[in-house]
PDB file of C-alpha atoms in Angstrom:
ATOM      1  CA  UNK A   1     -32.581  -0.591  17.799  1.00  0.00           C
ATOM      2  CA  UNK A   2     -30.011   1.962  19.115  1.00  0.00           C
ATOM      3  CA  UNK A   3     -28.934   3.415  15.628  1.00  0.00           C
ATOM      4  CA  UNK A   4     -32.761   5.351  15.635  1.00  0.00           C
ATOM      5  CA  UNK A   5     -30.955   6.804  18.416  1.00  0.00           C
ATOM      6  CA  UNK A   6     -28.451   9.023  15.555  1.00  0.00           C
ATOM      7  CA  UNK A   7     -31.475  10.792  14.703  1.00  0.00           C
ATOM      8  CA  UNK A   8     -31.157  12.754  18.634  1.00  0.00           C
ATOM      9  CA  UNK A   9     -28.270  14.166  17.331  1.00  0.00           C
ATOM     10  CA  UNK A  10     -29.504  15.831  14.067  1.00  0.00           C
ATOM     11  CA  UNK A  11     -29.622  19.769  13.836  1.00  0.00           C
ATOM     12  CA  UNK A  12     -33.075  19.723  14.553  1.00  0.00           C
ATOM     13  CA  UNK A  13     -36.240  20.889  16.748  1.00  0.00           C
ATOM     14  CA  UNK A  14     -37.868  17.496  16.687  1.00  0.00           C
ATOM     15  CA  UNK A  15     -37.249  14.355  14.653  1.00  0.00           C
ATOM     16  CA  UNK A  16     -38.998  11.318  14.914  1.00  0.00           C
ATOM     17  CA  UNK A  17     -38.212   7.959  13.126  1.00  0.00           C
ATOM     18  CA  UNK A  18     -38.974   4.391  13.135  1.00  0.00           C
ATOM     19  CA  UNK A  19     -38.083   1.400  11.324  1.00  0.00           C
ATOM     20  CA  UNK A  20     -40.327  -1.424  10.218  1.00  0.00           C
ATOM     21  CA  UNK A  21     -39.265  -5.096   9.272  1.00  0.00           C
ATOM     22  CA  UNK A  22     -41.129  -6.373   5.668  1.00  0.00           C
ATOM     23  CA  UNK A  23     -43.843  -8.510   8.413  1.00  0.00           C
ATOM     24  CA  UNK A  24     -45.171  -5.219   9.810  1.00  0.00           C
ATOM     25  CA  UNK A  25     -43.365  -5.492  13.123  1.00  0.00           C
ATOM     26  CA  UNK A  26     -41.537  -2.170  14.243  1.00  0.00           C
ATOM     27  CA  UNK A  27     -38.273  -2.623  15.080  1.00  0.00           C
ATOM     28  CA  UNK A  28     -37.236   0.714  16.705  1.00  0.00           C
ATOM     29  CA  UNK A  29     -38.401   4.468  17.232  1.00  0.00           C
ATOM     30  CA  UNK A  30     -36.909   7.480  18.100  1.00  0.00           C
ATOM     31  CA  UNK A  31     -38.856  10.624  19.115  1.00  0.00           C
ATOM     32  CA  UNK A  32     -42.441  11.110  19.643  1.00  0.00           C
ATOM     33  CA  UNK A  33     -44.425   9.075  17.150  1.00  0.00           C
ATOM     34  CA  UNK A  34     -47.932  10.879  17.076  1.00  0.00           C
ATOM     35  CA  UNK A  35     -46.356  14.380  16.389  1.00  0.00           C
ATOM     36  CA  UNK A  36     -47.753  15.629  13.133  1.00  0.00           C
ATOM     37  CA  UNK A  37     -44.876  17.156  10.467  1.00  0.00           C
ATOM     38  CA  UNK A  38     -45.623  18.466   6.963  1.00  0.00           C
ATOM     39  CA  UNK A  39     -44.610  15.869   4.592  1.00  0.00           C
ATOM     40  CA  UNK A  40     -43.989  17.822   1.757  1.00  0.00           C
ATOM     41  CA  UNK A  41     -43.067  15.572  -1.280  1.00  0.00           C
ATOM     42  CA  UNK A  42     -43.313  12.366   0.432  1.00  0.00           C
ATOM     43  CA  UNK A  43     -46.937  13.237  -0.026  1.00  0.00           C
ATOM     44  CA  UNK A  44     -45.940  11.926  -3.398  1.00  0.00           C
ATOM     45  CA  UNK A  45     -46.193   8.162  -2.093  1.00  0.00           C
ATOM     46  CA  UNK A  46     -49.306   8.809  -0.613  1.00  0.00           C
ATOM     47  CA  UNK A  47     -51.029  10.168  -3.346  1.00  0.00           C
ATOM     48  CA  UNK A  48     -49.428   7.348  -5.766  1.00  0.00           C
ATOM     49  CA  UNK A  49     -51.090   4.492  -3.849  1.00  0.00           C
ATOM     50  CA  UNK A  50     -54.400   6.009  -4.115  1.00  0.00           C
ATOM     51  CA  UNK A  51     -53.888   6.041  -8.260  1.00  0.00           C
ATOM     52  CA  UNK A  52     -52.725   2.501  -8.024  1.00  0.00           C
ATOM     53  CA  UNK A  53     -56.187   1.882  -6.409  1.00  0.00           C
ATOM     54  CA  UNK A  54     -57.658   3.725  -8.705  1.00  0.00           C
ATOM     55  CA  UNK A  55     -56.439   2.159 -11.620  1.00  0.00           C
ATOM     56  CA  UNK A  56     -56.948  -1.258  -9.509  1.00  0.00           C
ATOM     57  CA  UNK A  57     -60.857  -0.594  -9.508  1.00  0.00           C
ATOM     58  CA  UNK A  58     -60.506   0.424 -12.644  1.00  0.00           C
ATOM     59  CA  UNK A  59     -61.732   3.883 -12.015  1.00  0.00           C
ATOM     60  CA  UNK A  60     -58.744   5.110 -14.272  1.00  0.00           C
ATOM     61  CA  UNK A  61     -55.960   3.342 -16.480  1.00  0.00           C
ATOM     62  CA  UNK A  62     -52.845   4.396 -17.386  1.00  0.00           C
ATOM     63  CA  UNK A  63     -52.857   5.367 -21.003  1.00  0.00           C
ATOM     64  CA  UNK A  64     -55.953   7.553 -19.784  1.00  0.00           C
ATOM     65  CA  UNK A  65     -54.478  11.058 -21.625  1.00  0.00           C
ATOM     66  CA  UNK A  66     -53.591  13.714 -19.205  1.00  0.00           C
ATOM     67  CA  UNK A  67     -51.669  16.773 -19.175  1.00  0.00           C
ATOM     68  CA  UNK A  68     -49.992  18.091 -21.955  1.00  0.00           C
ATOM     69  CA  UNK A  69     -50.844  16.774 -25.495  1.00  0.00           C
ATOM     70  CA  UNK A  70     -49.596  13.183 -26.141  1.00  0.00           C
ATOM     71  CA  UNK A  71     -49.068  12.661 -22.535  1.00  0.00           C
ATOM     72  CA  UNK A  72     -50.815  10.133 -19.715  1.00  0.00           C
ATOM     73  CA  UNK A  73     -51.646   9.017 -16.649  1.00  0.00           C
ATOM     74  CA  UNK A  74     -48.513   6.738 -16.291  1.00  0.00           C
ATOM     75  CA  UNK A  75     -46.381   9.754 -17.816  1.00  0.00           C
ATOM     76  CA  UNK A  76     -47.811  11.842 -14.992  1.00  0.00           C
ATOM     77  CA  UNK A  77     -46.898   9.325 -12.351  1.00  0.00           C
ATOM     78  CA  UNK A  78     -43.253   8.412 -13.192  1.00  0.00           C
ATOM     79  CA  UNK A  79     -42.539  12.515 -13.897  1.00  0.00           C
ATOM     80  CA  UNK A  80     -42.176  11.910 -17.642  1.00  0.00           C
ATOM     81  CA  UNK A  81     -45.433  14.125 -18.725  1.00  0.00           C
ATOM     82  CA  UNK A  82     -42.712  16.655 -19.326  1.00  0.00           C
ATOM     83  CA  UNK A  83     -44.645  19.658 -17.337  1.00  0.00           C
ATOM     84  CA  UNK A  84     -42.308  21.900 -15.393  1.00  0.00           C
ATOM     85  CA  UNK A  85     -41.722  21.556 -11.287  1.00  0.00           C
ATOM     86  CA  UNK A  86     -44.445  24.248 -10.554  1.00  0.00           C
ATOM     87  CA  UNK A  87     -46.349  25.337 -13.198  1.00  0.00           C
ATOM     88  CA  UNK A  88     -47.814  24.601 -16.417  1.00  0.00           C
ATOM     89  CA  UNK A  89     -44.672  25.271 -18.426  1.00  0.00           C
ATOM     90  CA  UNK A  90     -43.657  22.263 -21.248  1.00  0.00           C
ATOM     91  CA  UNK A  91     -40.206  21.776 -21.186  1.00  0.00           C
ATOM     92  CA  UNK A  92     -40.244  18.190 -23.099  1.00  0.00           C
ATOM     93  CA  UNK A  93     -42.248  15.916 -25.219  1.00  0.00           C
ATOM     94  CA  UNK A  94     -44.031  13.348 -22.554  1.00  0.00           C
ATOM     95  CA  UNK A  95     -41.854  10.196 -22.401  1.00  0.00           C
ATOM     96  CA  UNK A  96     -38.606  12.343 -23.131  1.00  0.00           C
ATOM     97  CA  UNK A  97     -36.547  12.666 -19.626  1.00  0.00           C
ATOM     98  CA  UNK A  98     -37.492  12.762 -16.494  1.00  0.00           C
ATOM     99  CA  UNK A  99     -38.730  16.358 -15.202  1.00  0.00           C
ATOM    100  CA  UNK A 100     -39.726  16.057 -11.872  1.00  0.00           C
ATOM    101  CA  UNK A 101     -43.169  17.628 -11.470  1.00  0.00           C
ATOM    102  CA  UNK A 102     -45.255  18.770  -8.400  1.00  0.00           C
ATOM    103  CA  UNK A 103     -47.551  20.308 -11.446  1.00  0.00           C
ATOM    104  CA  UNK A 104     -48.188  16.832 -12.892  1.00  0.00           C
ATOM    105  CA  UNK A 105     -49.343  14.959  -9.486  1.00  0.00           C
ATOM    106  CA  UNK A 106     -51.832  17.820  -9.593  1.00  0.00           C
ATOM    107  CA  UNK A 107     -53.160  16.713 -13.215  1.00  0.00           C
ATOM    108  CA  UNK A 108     -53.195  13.243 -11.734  1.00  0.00           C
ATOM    109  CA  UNK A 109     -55.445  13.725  -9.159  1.00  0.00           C
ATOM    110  CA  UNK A 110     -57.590  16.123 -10.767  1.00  0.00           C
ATOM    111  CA  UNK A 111     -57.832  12.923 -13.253  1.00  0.00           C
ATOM    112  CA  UNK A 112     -58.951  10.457 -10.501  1.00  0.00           C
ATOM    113  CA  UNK A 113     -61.005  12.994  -8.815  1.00  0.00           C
ATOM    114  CA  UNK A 114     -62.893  13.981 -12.235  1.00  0.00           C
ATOM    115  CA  UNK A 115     -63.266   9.987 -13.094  1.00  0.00           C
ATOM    116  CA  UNK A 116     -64.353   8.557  -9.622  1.00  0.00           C
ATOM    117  CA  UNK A 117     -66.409  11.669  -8.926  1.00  0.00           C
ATOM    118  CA  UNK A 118     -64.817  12.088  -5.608  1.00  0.00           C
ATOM    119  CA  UNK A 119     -62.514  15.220  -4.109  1.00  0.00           C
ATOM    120  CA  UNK A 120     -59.266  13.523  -4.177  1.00  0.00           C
ATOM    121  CA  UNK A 121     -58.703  14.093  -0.585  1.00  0.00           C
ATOM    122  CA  UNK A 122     -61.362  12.487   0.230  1.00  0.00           C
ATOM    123  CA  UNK A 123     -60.383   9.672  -1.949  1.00  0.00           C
ATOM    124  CA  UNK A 124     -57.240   8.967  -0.810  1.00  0.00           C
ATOM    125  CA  UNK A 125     -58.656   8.965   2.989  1.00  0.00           C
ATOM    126  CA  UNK A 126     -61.358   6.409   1.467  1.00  0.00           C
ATOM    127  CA  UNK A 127     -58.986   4.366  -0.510  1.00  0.00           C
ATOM    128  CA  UNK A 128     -55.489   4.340   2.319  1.00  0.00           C
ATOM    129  CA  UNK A 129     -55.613   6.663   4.543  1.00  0.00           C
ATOM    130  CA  UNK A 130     -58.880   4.781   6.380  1.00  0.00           C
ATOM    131  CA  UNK A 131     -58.456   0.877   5.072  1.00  0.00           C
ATOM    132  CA  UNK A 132     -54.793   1.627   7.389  1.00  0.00           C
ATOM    133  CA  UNK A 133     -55.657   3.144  10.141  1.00  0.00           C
ATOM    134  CA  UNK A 134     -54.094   6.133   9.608  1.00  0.00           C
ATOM    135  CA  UNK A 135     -55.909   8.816  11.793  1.00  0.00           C
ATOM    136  CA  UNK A 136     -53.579  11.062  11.904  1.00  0.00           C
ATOM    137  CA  UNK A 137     -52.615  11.960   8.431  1.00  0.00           C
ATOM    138  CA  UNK A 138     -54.279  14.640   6.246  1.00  0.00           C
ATOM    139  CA  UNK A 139     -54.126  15.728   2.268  1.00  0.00           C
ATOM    140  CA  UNK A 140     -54.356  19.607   2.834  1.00  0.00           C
ATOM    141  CA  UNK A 141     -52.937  20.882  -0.295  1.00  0.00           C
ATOM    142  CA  UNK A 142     -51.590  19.823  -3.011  1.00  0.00           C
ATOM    143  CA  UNK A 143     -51.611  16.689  -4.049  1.00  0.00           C
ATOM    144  CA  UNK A 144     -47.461  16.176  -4.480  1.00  0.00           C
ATOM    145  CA  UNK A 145     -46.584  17.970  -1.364  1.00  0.00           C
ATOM    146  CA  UNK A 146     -49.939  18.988   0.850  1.00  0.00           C
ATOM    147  CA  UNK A 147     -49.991  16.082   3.702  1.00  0.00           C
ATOM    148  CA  UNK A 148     -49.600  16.055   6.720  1.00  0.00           C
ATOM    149  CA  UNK A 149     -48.600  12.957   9.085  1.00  0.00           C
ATOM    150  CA  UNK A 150     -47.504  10.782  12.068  1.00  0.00           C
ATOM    151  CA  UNK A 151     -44.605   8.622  12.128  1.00  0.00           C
ATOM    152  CA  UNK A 152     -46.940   6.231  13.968  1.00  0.00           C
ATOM    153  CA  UNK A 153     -49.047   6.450  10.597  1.00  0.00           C
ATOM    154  CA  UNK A 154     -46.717   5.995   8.063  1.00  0.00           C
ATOM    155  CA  UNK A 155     -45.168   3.128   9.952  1.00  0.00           C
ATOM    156  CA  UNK A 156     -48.439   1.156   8.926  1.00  0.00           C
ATOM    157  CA  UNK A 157     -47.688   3.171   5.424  1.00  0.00           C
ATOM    158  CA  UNK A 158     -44.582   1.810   5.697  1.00  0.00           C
ATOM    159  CA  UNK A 159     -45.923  -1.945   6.346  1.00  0.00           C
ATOM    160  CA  UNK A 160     -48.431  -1.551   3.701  1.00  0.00           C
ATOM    161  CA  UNK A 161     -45.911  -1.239   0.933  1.00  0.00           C
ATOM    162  CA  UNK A 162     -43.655  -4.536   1.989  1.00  0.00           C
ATOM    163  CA  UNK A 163     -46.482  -6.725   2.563  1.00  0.00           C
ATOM    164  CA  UNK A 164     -49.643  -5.611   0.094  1.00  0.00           C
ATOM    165  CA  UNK A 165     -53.145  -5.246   1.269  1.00  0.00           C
ATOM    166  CA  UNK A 166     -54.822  -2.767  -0.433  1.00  0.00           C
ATOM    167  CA  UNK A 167     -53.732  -3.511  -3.779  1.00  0.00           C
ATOM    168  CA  UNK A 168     -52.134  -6.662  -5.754  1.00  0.00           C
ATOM    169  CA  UNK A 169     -48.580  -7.417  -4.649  1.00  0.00           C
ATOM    170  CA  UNK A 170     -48.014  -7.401  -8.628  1.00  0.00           C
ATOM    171  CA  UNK A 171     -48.926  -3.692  -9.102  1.00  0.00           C
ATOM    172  CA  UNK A 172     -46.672  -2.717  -6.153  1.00  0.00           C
ATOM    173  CA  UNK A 173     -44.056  -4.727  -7.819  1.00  0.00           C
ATOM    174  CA  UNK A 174     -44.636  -3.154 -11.331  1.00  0.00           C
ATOM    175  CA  UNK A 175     -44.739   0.468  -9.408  1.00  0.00           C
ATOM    176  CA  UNK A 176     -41.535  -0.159  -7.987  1.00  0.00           C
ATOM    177  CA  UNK A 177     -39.442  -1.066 -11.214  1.00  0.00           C
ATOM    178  CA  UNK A 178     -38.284   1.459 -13.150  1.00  0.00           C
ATOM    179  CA  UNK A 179     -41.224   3.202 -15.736  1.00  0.00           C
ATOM    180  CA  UNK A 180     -39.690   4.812 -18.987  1.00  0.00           C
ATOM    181  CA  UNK A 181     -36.241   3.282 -18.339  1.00  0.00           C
ATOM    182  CA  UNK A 182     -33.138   5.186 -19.451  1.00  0.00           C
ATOM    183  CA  UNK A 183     -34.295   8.894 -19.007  1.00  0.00           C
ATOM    184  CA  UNK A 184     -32.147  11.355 -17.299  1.00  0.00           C
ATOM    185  CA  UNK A 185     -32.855  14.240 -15.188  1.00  0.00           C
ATOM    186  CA  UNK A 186     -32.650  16.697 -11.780  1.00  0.00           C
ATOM    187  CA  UNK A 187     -33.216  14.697  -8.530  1.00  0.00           C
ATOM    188  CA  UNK A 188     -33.907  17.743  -6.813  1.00  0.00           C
ATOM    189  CA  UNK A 189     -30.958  18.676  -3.923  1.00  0.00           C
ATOM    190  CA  UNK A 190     -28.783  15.681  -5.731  1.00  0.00           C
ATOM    191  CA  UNK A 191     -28.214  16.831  -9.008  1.00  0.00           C
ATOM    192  CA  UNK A 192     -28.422  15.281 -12.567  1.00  0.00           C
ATOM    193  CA  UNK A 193     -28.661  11.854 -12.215  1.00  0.00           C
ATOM    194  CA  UNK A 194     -27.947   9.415 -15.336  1.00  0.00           C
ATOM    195  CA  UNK A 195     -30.577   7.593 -15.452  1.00  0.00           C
ATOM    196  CA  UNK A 196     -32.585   8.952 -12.816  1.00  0.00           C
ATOM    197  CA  UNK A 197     -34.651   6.096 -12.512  1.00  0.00           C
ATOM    198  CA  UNK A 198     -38.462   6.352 -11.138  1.00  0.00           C
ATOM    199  CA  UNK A 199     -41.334   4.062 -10.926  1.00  0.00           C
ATOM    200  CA  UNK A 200     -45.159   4.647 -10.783  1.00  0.00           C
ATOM    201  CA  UNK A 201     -44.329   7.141  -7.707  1.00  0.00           C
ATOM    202  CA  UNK A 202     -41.526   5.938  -6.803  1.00  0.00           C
ATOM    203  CA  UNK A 203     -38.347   7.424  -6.955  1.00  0.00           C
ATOM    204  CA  UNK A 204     -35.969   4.284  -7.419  1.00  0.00           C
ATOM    205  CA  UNK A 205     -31.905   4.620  -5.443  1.00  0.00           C
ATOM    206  CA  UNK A 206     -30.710   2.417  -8.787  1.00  0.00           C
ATOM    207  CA  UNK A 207     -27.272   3.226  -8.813  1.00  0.00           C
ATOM    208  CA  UNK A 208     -27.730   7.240  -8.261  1.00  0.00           C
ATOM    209  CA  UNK A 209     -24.830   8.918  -6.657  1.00  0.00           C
ATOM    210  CA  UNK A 210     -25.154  11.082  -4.361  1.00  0.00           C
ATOM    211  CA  UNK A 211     -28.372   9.858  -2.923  1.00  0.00           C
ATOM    212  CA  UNK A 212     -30.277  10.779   0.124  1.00  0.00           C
ATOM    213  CA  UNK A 213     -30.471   6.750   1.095  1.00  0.00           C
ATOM    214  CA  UNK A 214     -27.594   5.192   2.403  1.00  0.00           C
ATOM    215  CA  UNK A 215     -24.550   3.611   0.574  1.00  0.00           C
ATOM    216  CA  UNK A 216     -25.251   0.258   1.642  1.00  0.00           C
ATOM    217  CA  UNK A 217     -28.870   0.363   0.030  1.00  0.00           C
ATOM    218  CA  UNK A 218     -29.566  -2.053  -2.478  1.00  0.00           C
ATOM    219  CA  UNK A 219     -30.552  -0.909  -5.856  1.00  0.00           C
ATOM    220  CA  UNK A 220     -33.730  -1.804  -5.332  1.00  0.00           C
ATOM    221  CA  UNK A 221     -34.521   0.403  -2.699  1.00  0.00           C
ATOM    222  CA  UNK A 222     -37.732   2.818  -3.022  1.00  0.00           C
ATOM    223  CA  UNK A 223     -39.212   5.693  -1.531  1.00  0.00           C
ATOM    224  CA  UNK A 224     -39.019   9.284  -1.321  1.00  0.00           C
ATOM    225  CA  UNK A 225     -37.509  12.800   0.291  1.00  0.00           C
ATOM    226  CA  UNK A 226     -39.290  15.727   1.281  1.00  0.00           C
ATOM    227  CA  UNK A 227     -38.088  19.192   1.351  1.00  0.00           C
ATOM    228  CA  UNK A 228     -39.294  19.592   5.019  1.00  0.00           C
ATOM    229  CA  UNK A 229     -37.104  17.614   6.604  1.00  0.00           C
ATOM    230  CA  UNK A 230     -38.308  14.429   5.668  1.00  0.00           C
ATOM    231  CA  UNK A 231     -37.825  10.561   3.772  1.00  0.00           C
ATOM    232  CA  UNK A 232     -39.143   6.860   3.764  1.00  0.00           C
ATOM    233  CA  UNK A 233     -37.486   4.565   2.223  1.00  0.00           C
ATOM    234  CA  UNK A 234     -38.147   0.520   1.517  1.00  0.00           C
ATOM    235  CA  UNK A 235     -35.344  -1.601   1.065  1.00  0.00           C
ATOM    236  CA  UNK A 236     -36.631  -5.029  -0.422  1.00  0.00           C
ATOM    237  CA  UNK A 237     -33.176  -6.430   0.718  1.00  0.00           C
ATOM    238  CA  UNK A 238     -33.014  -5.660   4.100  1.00  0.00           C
ATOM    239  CA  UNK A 239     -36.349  -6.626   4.428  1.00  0.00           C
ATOM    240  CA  UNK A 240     -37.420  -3.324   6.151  1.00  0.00           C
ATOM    241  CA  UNK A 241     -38.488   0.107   5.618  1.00  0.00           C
ATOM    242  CA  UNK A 242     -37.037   3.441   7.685  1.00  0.00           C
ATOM    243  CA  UNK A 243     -39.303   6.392   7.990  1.00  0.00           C
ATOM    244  CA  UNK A 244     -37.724   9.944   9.261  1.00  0.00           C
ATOM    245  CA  UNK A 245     -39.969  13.239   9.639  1.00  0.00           C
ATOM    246  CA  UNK A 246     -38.452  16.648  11.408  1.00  0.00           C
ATOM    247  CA  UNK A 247     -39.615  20.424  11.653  1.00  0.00           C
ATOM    248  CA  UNK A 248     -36.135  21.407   9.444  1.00  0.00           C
ATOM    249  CA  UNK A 249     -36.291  22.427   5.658  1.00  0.00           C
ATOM    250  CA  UNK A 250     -34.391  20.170   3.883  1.00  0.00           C
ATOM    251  CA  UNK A 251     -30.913  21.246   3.460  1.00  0.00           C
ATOM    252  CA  UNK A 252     -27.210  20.472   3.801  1.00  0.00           C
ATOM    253  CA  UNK A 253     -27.844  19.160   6.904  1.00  0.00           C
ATOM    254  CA  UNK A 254     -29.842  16.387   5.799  1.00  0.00           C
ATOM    255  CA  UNK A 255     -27.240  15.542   3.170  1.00  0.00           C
ATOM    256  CA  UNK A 256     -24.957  14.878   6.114  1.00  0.00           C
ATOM    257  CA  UNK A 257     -26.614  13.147   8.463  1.00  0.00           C
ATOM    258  CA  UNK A 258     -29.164  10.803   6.677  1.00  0.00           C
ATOM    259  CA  UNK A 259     -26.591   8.872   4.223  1.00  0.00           C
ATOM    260  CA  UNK A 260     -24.855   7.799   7.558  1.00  0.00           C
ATOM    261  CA  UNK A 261     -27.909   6.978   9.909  1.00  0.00           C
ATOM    262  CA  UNK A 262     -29.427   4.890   6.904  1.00  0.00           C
ATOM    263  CA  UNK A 263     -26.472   2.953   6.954  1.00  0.00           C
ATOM    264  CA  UNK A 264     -26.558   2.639  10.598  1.00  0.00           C
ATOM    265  CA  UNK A 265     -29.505   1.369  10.629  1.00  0.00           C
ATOM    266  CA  UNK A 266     -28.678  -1.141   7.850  1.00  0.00           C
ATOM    267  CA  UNK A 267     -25.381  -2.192   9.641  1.00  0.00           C
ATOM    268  CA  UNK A 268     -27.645  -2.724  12.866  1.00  0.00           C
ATOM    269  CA  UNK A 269     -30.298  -5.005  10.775  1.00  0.00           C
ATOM    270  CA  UNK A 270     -27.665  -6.774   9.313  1.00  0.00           C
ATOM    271  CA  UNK A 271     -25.832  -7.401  12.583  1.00  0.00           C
ATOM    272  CA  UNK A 272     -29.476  -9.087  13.811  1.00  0.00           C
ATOM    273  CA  UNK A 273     -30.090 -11.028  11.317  1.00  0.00           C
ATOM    274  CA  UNK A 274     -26.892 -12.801  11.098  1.00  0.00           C
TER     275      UNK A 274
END
């Protein structure tokens, strides 16, 4: 594919991308593929598929109380718990709006870790990381932003999510509709967003404007951003999935140049398929 290619020109040390059709096949790469980058909050997907195993083996459930009084498991997950971006702080009733919460991912996997018995780290290596073959990716901090990874890994990530293994198609499915429907909030570096729709992980593109995706992604796009540098996102669709890692903070740079390579990339899968 020679729209990976816009990626050469980003304001960056290193960048690496790829982008991988819903059958698992990668279509196109651009820049080294093994190189490991922090992931920062697209640690978030990572650690979201190991609590839908969880609750899969029935290790955990969703109404499982965690966090702040009245609040759960699925709260947690879909950053409705109402615990503040980095510390224990309340700043609404659980179920209220949507505060997005590096705090509450923590609570989660404490709550795996304490009912499976295993460090979550560990768990998440046992439960994805392994089962995908993804050697080169690491949970070294926190749970919402510690990873590390490979594009080359979360290409099979990326594969994973269109085309189920680990866990029933139907809980993907129900993780990637939107979870307490209607609640507003910050999608952090794009403002108040009304609703800012989220699933069981997943931040949801809905009809948010601006959005880090591109404008030619369908509603039912998921995925995530990461503050270093860093997105995947699954469009059902387009039948594919783009992943994009660099060594640059995210800033207005990335505001610039992803919104125009994801359509790229779009226009380009488009063009093949017709």
């Amino acid at each position: 594919m020679e729209s990976v290619r816009g990626a050469e020109q980003w304001p960056v040390d290193n960048a690496s991308v790829a982008v991988v059709a819903a059958d698992g096949r990668v279509l196109g790469t651009s820049g080294d593929q093994e190189r490991p980058y922090e992931l920062a909050s697209v640690t978030k997907l990572l650690t979201a598929y190991a609590v839908l195993i969880a609750v899969e083996e029935g290790a955990v459930e969703w109404d499982l109380p965690a966090g702040p009084e009245g609040s759960t498991l699925r709260h947690l997950i879909a950053h409705t718990s109402g615990l503040a971006f980095s510390d224990d702080t309340v700043q609404a009733a659980p179920g209220d709006r949507r505060v997005y919460s590096n705090t509450g991912f923590g609570v989660l996997a404490d709550a795996v870790q304490e009912a499976s018995g295993i460090a979550f780290p560990d768990y998440l290596d046992e439960a994805v990381l392994t089962p995908l073959g993804m050697s080169g990716t690491a949970l070294r901090g926190p749970a919402g932003s510690g990873a590390v990874s490979t594009c080359a890994d979360l290409a099979r990530f990326a594969a994973e999510l269109q085309a189920p293994r680990l866990v029933s198609a139907g809980l993907v499915a129900e993780a990637t509709s939107v979870v307490f429907p209607g609640r507003n909030g910050v999608l952090p570096g794009y403002g108040q967003q009304r609703p800012n729709d989220w699933g069981l992980g997943f931040e949801l593109r809905d009809h948010k404007s601006p959005h880090w995706t591109g404008t030619g992604n369908s509603p039912r796009t998921f995925g995530h951003f990461g503050q270093s540098g860093t997105f995947l996102w699954v469009d059902p669709e387009a039948g594919a999935a783009c992943v994009a890692l660099t060594d640059r903070r995210f800033g207005p740079w990335a505001v610039e140049a992803w919104t125009p390579f994801s359509d790229a990339v779009l226009a380009e899968l488009s063009s093949r398929a017709s």
